[in-house]
Every structure is written in C-alpha cells, then in structure tokens.
Amino acid sequence: MSAPAPTATPAAAPALAISGLQKSFAGVRAIRDLSFSVPKGRATALIGPNGAGKTTVFNLVSGVYGVDSGSIHVNGVDVTHLPSRRRIRTGVARSFQNIRLMSHLSVLENLLVGQHVRASSLAALLTPYRLIPNHRWKREARAALAESGLEQYAEETVGALPYGVRKRIDLVRATLAGASVLMLDEPAAGLNPSETNALRDHLKALIARGLTLLVVEHDMHFVDSICENVVVLNFGEKIAEGPLSVVWRDPKVREAYIGTDEEA
Amino acid sequence: MSGYLTGVLVVLAFNVMAAYAVYLPLAAGQLNLGIAGFMAIGAYAAAYLTNELGWSMWAAVPMGSAAAGLVGILIGIPVLRTHGIYLALATFALGQVIAAVFLNLDVVGAAAGYPVTDYAAPGVVFACAIGVVLLMALISRTRFALYLTAVKSDATVADLMGISVRGIQVAAFALGAALAGFGGAMYAHHYSFIEAQHFNVLLSVFTVLYVLFGGVQTVWGPLVGAAFFTLVPELLRASDQWRYALFALFIIIFMALRPQGLVTASLFRLFRRRSKGASA
Amino acid sequence: MLSQQIINGLMLGAIYMLVAVAFTLAIGVLNFLNFSLPGLFMLGGMLAFGFLKLGWPFFLAAGGALFVAALVSLLVERLAYRRMREGDAEVPLVSSLGFLVLLENLVLIRYGSDQQAFPALFADMNVRVGGLVIGIAQMVSLAISLGLVAWLSWFLRATNAGRRIRTVAENRETALLMGINIERLVPQLFVGSALLAALAGLLFAVNYQQVSPFMGEGIGFKAVAAMIIGGMGSIWGAVIGGLLIGLAEVLSISLIGADVVNITVYGLLLVILIVRPQGLIGRPPAREKL
Ligand SMILES: Nc1ncnc2c1ncn2[C@@H]1O[C@H](COP(=O)(O)OP(=O)(O)O)[C@@H](O)[C@H]1O
Ligand SMILES: [Mg+2]
C-alpha cells in the first residue's frame, strides 16, 4: 500500500495536536477545554465511559462539526477551519463507530471510494476502470483486503455481510486514503476473539509501517497491547493522560469508570 | 421497416433519452420531476437557432443541449441546497415555470406552437439514442458513476473521503439537464413542431415512473423501463387511456412487490456468477 | 374591483387550504408526500357528479364520493405507503403518482375527458355587500373550510387522539415506546386526509360548477406549493399558504393575465424552497447524528 511513509523524528510536529477545544450541542457541553497531542508513528488510545465525548473528538477533527473554539493541527497544518472535505488530504482518515459503509455498493467499490484522494483528477474520475481487467485501483484494494484476510468478500454487497466483517472493512477503507494518521472508533467492538486477534495484528502492521493511530476502545487488554499512551476523557474533559498502567491507577479514572461498564 | 414500426421505435428512442436524463441525477439521489422543462429548453433553443439564425441541425442540437445543461448548472447550484422531497418539489416547480415561460414567449410562437424548419430523419434519432445508451454504459464504468451512488447512499461519508459532494451533485443534475435538452432538441427537429403544452408535468412524471420501474441500481434499468413502457402497450394495442391506466396500475403493484425495480445489481451479480460457473 | 378580486382569491384559497392541510397531515405525521391526494380531490368532484347523474340526492352523492375516496386512500396506504420502510424514499412518492394517473384515466374512461357542468345547488344566489358580489355557495364552502381547519387544529392540540398523532409526528420511536398503536393510527390518518381532499374537490365542484378528470392536477399541485410556502407539517402554515396562493393566482390573472399564473405560483414556490425551505412558519429539519 502506498501510504507516504512519515519520518518519525521525535522533534517533528505531532501528528495530531488539539488545543483548547470546546464544543456544545444545544447548550450541553460535550467537549470542555480539551488539549492533547498524538505523537507520530505510534498508537495512542482515547478512552472514557460512554458519552464522554470520544466520538465527538473524531467528528471535530474530521470536520463533521465545526468547533466552538480551540484549534486542531494535523501534521503541523491548522485544519480548524478547513472544510471537512479537504481534511483527509492533510493526512488524517477515520473509521466509524456505527459502521458507515455504503450498503448498496460492493466491498471493492467501498474501498475505491476510500481511495478517492489518491485518484481525484478529472482523468481519474472519467477512466472507465471497470472495463480494464485488473486495474491498478482494484488491485490495490484487493491487496489491502487480503492483508486483513478478507479477500473472499471483495465482490459481495456490503449490506449482506456479518457485523465483524463490515467493521473491519470500514477500517480497511480508512487505510486506503493513504493518510498518515488513522482515527479508529471502537475498531474491536463486536468482533469475536479471533477477529480481535486479526485486528491486533493488522494494527501492529500499520504502526510498523510508520502510521500514527488514535484509537477509541473499551477493551483495555486490546488497548494495552497496542497503545503506548492513553488519554482519558470524562464528561468532555481530559482527566488523565499517560501509560495505561499508570493512568488506570489514577483515582479520578477509577471513579469515572465506577458504575459504568468497567470492561478492563 | 413499416411506417408504424418506425414511428414506435422513434418514440422509444425519445423515451430512452428522457429515461437517462432522469436516471443520471436519480443515481445521485435527486428525484427530478422537472425534466420536461429541460427538454423544453433544449427543444426551443435548438429550434430558435435553426429557424431564426439559420444554423444547421448538427450545430443547433448540441447547442440546445448545452443551453439546457447551462441552465441546469445555474439553477442546480441554488436548488441543490435542498434535499429529498424538497428537491423533488423544487424541480417540479422549475418544470412548471419553464413550461409556462415558453407558453408566454412570443418569439417562439407562445401558445400557438413553433414549427421547426430542419428535419432529423428516424435514422438520426435512432443513432442518437444508441449513442446515449453507449455513453451511459461507458460512464457507468467510471469513478464518476461510483461517486453518484456514494453521494446518494451517504453524503457525509463521501464528503469525509474527500469527494466534492456538491460538485458531483451539480454535475449529475446538469448532465441530466443537458441530456434532457439533447432529447428535446432532437424531438423538435424530428417532429418539426413543438408546443409548450407538450412539456408538461405528466411527461416528467411518466419518465420518472418508467425509470423507477426499470430500476436505478444498474445502467440498464432505464433502458428496460423505457422499452417496457413504450412497447408493451403497443403490443396490447391498448387505447391511450387504457394504456396509461394499465401502466399506472402495473407500476403501483410492481412497486409494492419489488420496490427496487426490475433490473437490480444483485440480479446482475447472479447472472455473472452463473455464466462464470458455466464457463469454468 | 380590487376588493372583489381579493374576495375571489380568498374563496379559491380556501379550496387550496383544505388540500394543503390534507398534504400537510400526510407529510407532517407520516413523512409521506402523497401525490394521490389530487386524484382524491378529483374523485370528490367527479364521483359526486356521476352519482348526481344517476339521480341520487345531493347529500347521498356527496357522501358516496367521500366514501369511495376514503376507500381508495386505504388502498394507497396499503400499496404505496407501507412499502416505504424498505427500499428508496422515492418509491412511495412514485407509487402515489401512479395512483393519481390511474384515477385520472379510470375516470376519463368512464366519463370522458371533457369538462362537465356540475349542477348548481344554490340557484344563482348571491349576496351583495357594498358593490361586492359573494356567492352563497362560496360563503358556505369558505365557512366549512375554515371551520374544519379550526376544528382540526383544536383536535390535534386538545384531545388525546390529537396528542397521539402529534407524538407520532415528533418521533416514531417515542410513540412506540409510549404504546401508541401506529398500525391503527396510520390508516385513520389516510382516511382523514382523503376526506379533506375529496371534500375540497366537492366544494370546488359546487363553487365553480365544473368538473373534469384532470381538475385535481392544477389545484392539487398548487396546494402542494401552498403547503411548502406555509411550512410543511404545519396546519396554520397550510392555511396561510393556501390563502396566499389563492390571492396570488387571482391577482396575477386580473393584473397580468391568465398565462402567467404558473410562473407566479411556482416561481414563488421555487424561491421559497431555495431561500427558506422550512416555509414561512415551519421548523428547519434536524441534522443527522454520526
Ligand atoms: N450531534 C449531536 N447532537 C447533540 N448531542 C450530541 C451530538 N453528538 C454528540 N452529542 C452528545 O455529546 C456527548 C458525547 O457523545 P459521544 O462523543 O458520542 O460520546 P462517546 O463517543 O465518548 O461515547 C453525548 O452526551 C452525546 O449525546
Ligand atoms: Mg462513541
């Protein structure tokens, strides 16, 4: 796959830098003065109880909503006021908590949509690629599928596939944009143990390739096996940050999770 | 070919062109109930160029199509701010306004109609319809066609993937308009006479009906829909009223039983798998 | 002269208003743009005409026409609306257009395509108020329309049944959780909106003493415009929109000419849809949540 290999020098700008972020929905403050950064070439987890605001952070970074205040930088580029459509070109792509694949399209076609930023010229738009056997785009998409062991589903219509398969295809689509930063929203949710293992291997391969990951996940064993650092949100606020083993002993974090679904 | 058969096939050719004019925007999720208005623009613009400026049909017809496409872009940009039912109604209103404008426009004969001096023979009409089908089949093999479906099924995600949703929507709308204008311009030159009353709501509505009947999941649906709508009543030798009544009844029952249309994507995949299985 | 035109515009507007209210019930509660309503409008007028020709007394003919319209509307519910949950959103709209075409052509086959004279109920009785001429029939139908709409608005606001309907309109899931029987409510709404449309057709026939298989199109489509202009899903929006369209139509006929009516009315609709799609007093649609 042709993701631009980012040079992960520690001194370089962080892959994702969020500072002073605020967002309210109809008076409800979903994100409150949130700042954190995601170092390049590593996996960082964003955790917190349900409703803490994790998905909202992804929505703000990808531009589904505008921010109320604060700033967002991707690879050193200020994207705070960039139209959502342009943000993926700055190198950040995402998956969706409630899988957002196009259910009438085939798996391969969904992946081709994911490739758009790398094939967006007028000529690419009008190439009758479906008439060309084994066209480069189809080859790439199949290769990415094969990497996750999903190649047998290439021609299937997405709507008919089981949940775990769709969840992983949603992730594969995010990887195809050639982005250097991937935001994954609960990628292991709803997967069975063997699928979870396959996912873990896949994510490790992505990190080894130099990609930066920001992962929202409830399964703490999974988080522990992938991420070096975690950021903990509660009620839209950052309540802790650091290695999982340290953060997990923090009384504030314990308190935030008490009475909610403590899955660790 | 008998005169009768030629006449029927010419009608089929026009219906096919109209069908794809509805299909293109519909593939992007835009129900255009004003397609007759764009046909009128193409028809009147081309007829005007032929009649008043002495252009040859070969130049006038593409210009008529371009005029409709241009109006499609200019109107599409504001109108496509609306979605779903609102968009359907906006196009509906647009069709009504356009027809009413031509009905009042004295330079093109207003309510009395407008004779056209140049003539397009049936062969030319057939060639144009076949050209449209081939062009559409080619387009359906591109990313553009893929993005039409993507924008229709999830515009938010398409946008996050970097696709210019507005660009695709306006392009689909304007290309549909240009295609309608092309059909209208050919219509004017084949029948050598146009009147604004012809381009009414029912023309738009019937076109939409048979396109949805054929199905919009694949590029062949509109062709099948147009052929069915044109030829089956002909075979039944039904009178006009019975033809419309039966067709409407058929549409209602058919939509209740098979809302995705006659020709669907999964049907195609089934065929492909069968033929692969047979050849292996 | 102008005040006479305004009176005429309001009379015509009252008809639009009834049909617009029928449309707005279907849109507001069921989210269904029911294009069969113009057909039901036409059935109200044409069937009453047909039954009168059979020698039925007026109230029986009127009741018969309304009854048939309600039955047809139940068919629309079965064949067009129920399919809405699966498949594309345009399917029910298209099916309902199919019903419009079907009804028009069936009536055409039975009664011919010509405009027919509807017998006068109140033989040429007019009231003159300071130079203004107001037909009794028109007064009666204006009173009926306004009374009906006021009652409907009260019904939706103040009765339990009305509150149930509004709950379904607000949020289907909540309504289900509250134990509202949507399966029963939906056919009732279809009958209600059909009766409104057919009654409007009947009043139109009585007022203007003419009927034709295509009488529903012009009126019904303009009623859709009226509904949008007022604001989809709002009863009083439909009232304002209906009266506004009636006025705009009559005034543009008398000031500019009959041919420009469609330009004015549909031009207005187009502008409203672009500039303020929620209409004059509607609420903007909610944004999706990711
Ligand atoms: N579009 C929206 N409109 C209103 N409230 C929202 C919207 N998106 C998120 N919220 C609210 O913001 C809070 C955080 O939600 P979310 O980011 O989805 O939480 P998480 O992903 O951590 O479970 C919740 O209270 C949610 O209801
Ligand atoms: Mg979430």
PDB file of N, CA and C and ligand atoms in Angstrom, chain A residues 25 30 49-56 65 97, chain C residues 289, ligand 1:
ATOM      1  N   PHE A  25     -23.529  21.059  22.292  1.00  0.00           N
ATOM      2  CA  PHE A  25     -24.705  20.747  21.476  1.00  0.00           C
ATOM      3  C   PHE A  25     -25.925  21.251  22.225  1.00  0.00           C
ATOM      4  N   ALA A  30     -20.255  19.174  25.334  1.00  0.00           N
ATOM      5  CA  ALA A  30     -19.780  17.821  25.037  1.00  0.00           C
ATOM      6  C   ALA A  30     -18.263  17.733  25.163  1.00  0.00           C
ATOM      7  N   PRO A  49     -15.722   6.650  29.658  1.00  0.00           N
ATOM      8  CA  PRO A  49     -17.032   5.987  29.660  1.00  0.00           C
ATOM      9  C   PRO A  49     -17.892   6.449  28.482  1.00  0.00           C
ATOM     10  N   ASN A  50     -18.972   5.726  28.246  1.00  0.00           N
ATOM     11  CA  ASN A  50     -19.883   6.103  27.164  1.00  0.00           C
ATOM     12  C   ASN A  50     -20.391   7.521  27.345  1.00  0.00           C
ATOM     13  N   GLY A  51     -20.421   8.247  26.256  1.00  0.00           N
ATOM     14  CA  GLY A  51     -20.914   9.615  26.337  1.00  0.00           C
ATOM     15  C   GLY A  51     -19.863  10.613  26.791  1.00  0.00           C
ATOM     16  N   ALA A  52     -18.607  10.155  26.935  1.00  0.00           N
ATOM     17  CA  ALA A  52     -17.557  11.046  27.418  1.00  0.00           C
ATOM     18  C   ALA A  52     -17.186  12.091  26.372  1.00  0.00           C
ATOM     19  N   GLY A  53     -17.409  11.784  25.092  1.00  0.00           N
ATOM     20  CA  GLY A  53     -17.091  12.746  24.039  1.00  0.00           C
ATOM     21  C   GLY A  53     -16.026  12.270  23.070  1.00  0.00           C
ATOM     22  N   LYS A  54     -15.721  10.972  23.109  1.00  0.00           N
ATOM     23  CA  LYS A  54     -14.644  10.450  22.259  1.00  0.00           C
ATOM     24  C   LYS A  54     -14.995  10.575  20.778  1.00  0.00           C
ATOM     25  N   THR A  55     -16.208  10.103  20.418  1.00  0.00           N
ATOM     26  CA  THR A  55     -16.620  10.197  19.018  1.00  0.00           C
ATOM     27  C   THR A  55     -16.710  11.655  18.582  1.00  0.00           C
ATOM     28  N   THR A  56     -17.138  12.507  19.506  1.00  0.00           N
ATOM     29  CA  THR A  56     -17.236  13.925  19.175  1.00  0.00           C
ATOM     30  C   THR A  56     -15.861  14.490  18.810  1.00  0.00           C
ATOM     31  N   TYR A  65     -18.449  18.399  12.494  1.00  0.00           N
ATOM     32  CA  TYR A  65     -18.945  19.616  13.135  1.00  0.00           C
ATOM     33  C   TYR A  65     -17.819  20.640  13.182  1.00  0.00           C
ATOM     34  N   GLN A  97     -17.721   4.492  14.411  1.00  0.00           N
ATOM     35  CA  GLN A  97     -18.204   3.616  15.476  1.00  0.00           C
ATOM     36  C   GLN A  97     -19.391   2.785  14.988  1.00  0.00           C
TER      37      GLN A  97
ATOM     38  N   LYS C 289     -27.152  12.628  13.064  1.00  0.00           N
ATOM     39  CA  LYS C 289     -26.114  12.430  14.064  1.00  0.00           C
ATOM     40  C   LYS C 289     -25.225  11.284  13.615  1.00  0.00           C
TER      41      LYS C 289
HETATM   42  N1  LIG D   1     -24.825  15.753  17.022  1.00  0.00           N
HETATM   43  C1  LIG D   1     -25.059  15.787  18.333  1.00  0.00           C
HETATM   44  N2  LIG D   1     -26.106  16.467  18.810  1.00  0.00           N
HETATM   45  C2  LIG D   1     -26.363  16.511  20.136  1.00  0.00           C
HETATM   46  N3  LIG D   1     -25.612  15.937  21.060  1.00  0.00           N
HETATM   47  C3  LIG D   1     -24.536  15.236  20.651  1.00  0.00           C
HETATM   48  C4  LIG D   1     -24.205  15.125  19.264  1.00  0.00           C
HETATM   49  N4  LIG D   1     -23.080  14.378  19.156  1.00  0.00           N
HETATM   50  C5  LIG D   1     -22.739  14.035  20.423  1.00  0.00           C
HETATM   51  N5  LIG D   1     -23.602  14.545  21.304  1.00  0.00           N
HETATM   52  C6  LIG D   1     -23.537  14.396  22.788  1.00  0.00           C
HETATM   53  O1  LIG D   1     -22.217  14.592  23.186  1.00  0.00           O
HETATM   54  C7  LIG D   1     -21.867  13.689  24.219  1.00  0.00           C
HETATM   55  C8  LIG D   1     -20.665  12.865  23.808  1.00  0.00           C
HETATM   56  O2  LIG D   1     -21.042  11.919  22.841  1.00  0.00           O
HETATM   57  P1  LIG D   1     -20.015  10.980  22.084  1.00  0.00           P
HETATM   58  O3  LIG D   1     -18.888  11.792  21.583  1.00  0.00           O
HETATM   59  O4  LIG D   1     -20.760  10.196  21.078  1.00  0.00           O
HETATM   60  O5  LIG D   1     -19.547  10.036  23.269  1.00  0.00           O
HETATM   61  P2  LIG D   1     -18.611   8.746  23.211  1.00  0.00           P
HETATM   62  O6  LIG D   1     -18.185   8.513  21.813  1.00  0.00           O
HETATM   63  O7  LIG D   1     -17.486   9.077  24.134  1.00  0.00           O
HETATM   64  O8  LIG D   1     -19.434   7.630  23.756  1.00  0.00           O
HETATM   65  C9  LIG D   1     -23.088  12.841  24.492  1.00  0.00           C
HETATM   66  O9  LIG D   1     -23.772  13.390  25.590  1.00  0.00           O
HETATM   67  C10 LIG D   1     -23.889  12.984  23.223  1.00  0.00           C
HETATM   68  O10 LIG D   1     -25.244  12.850  23.491  1.00  0.00           O
END
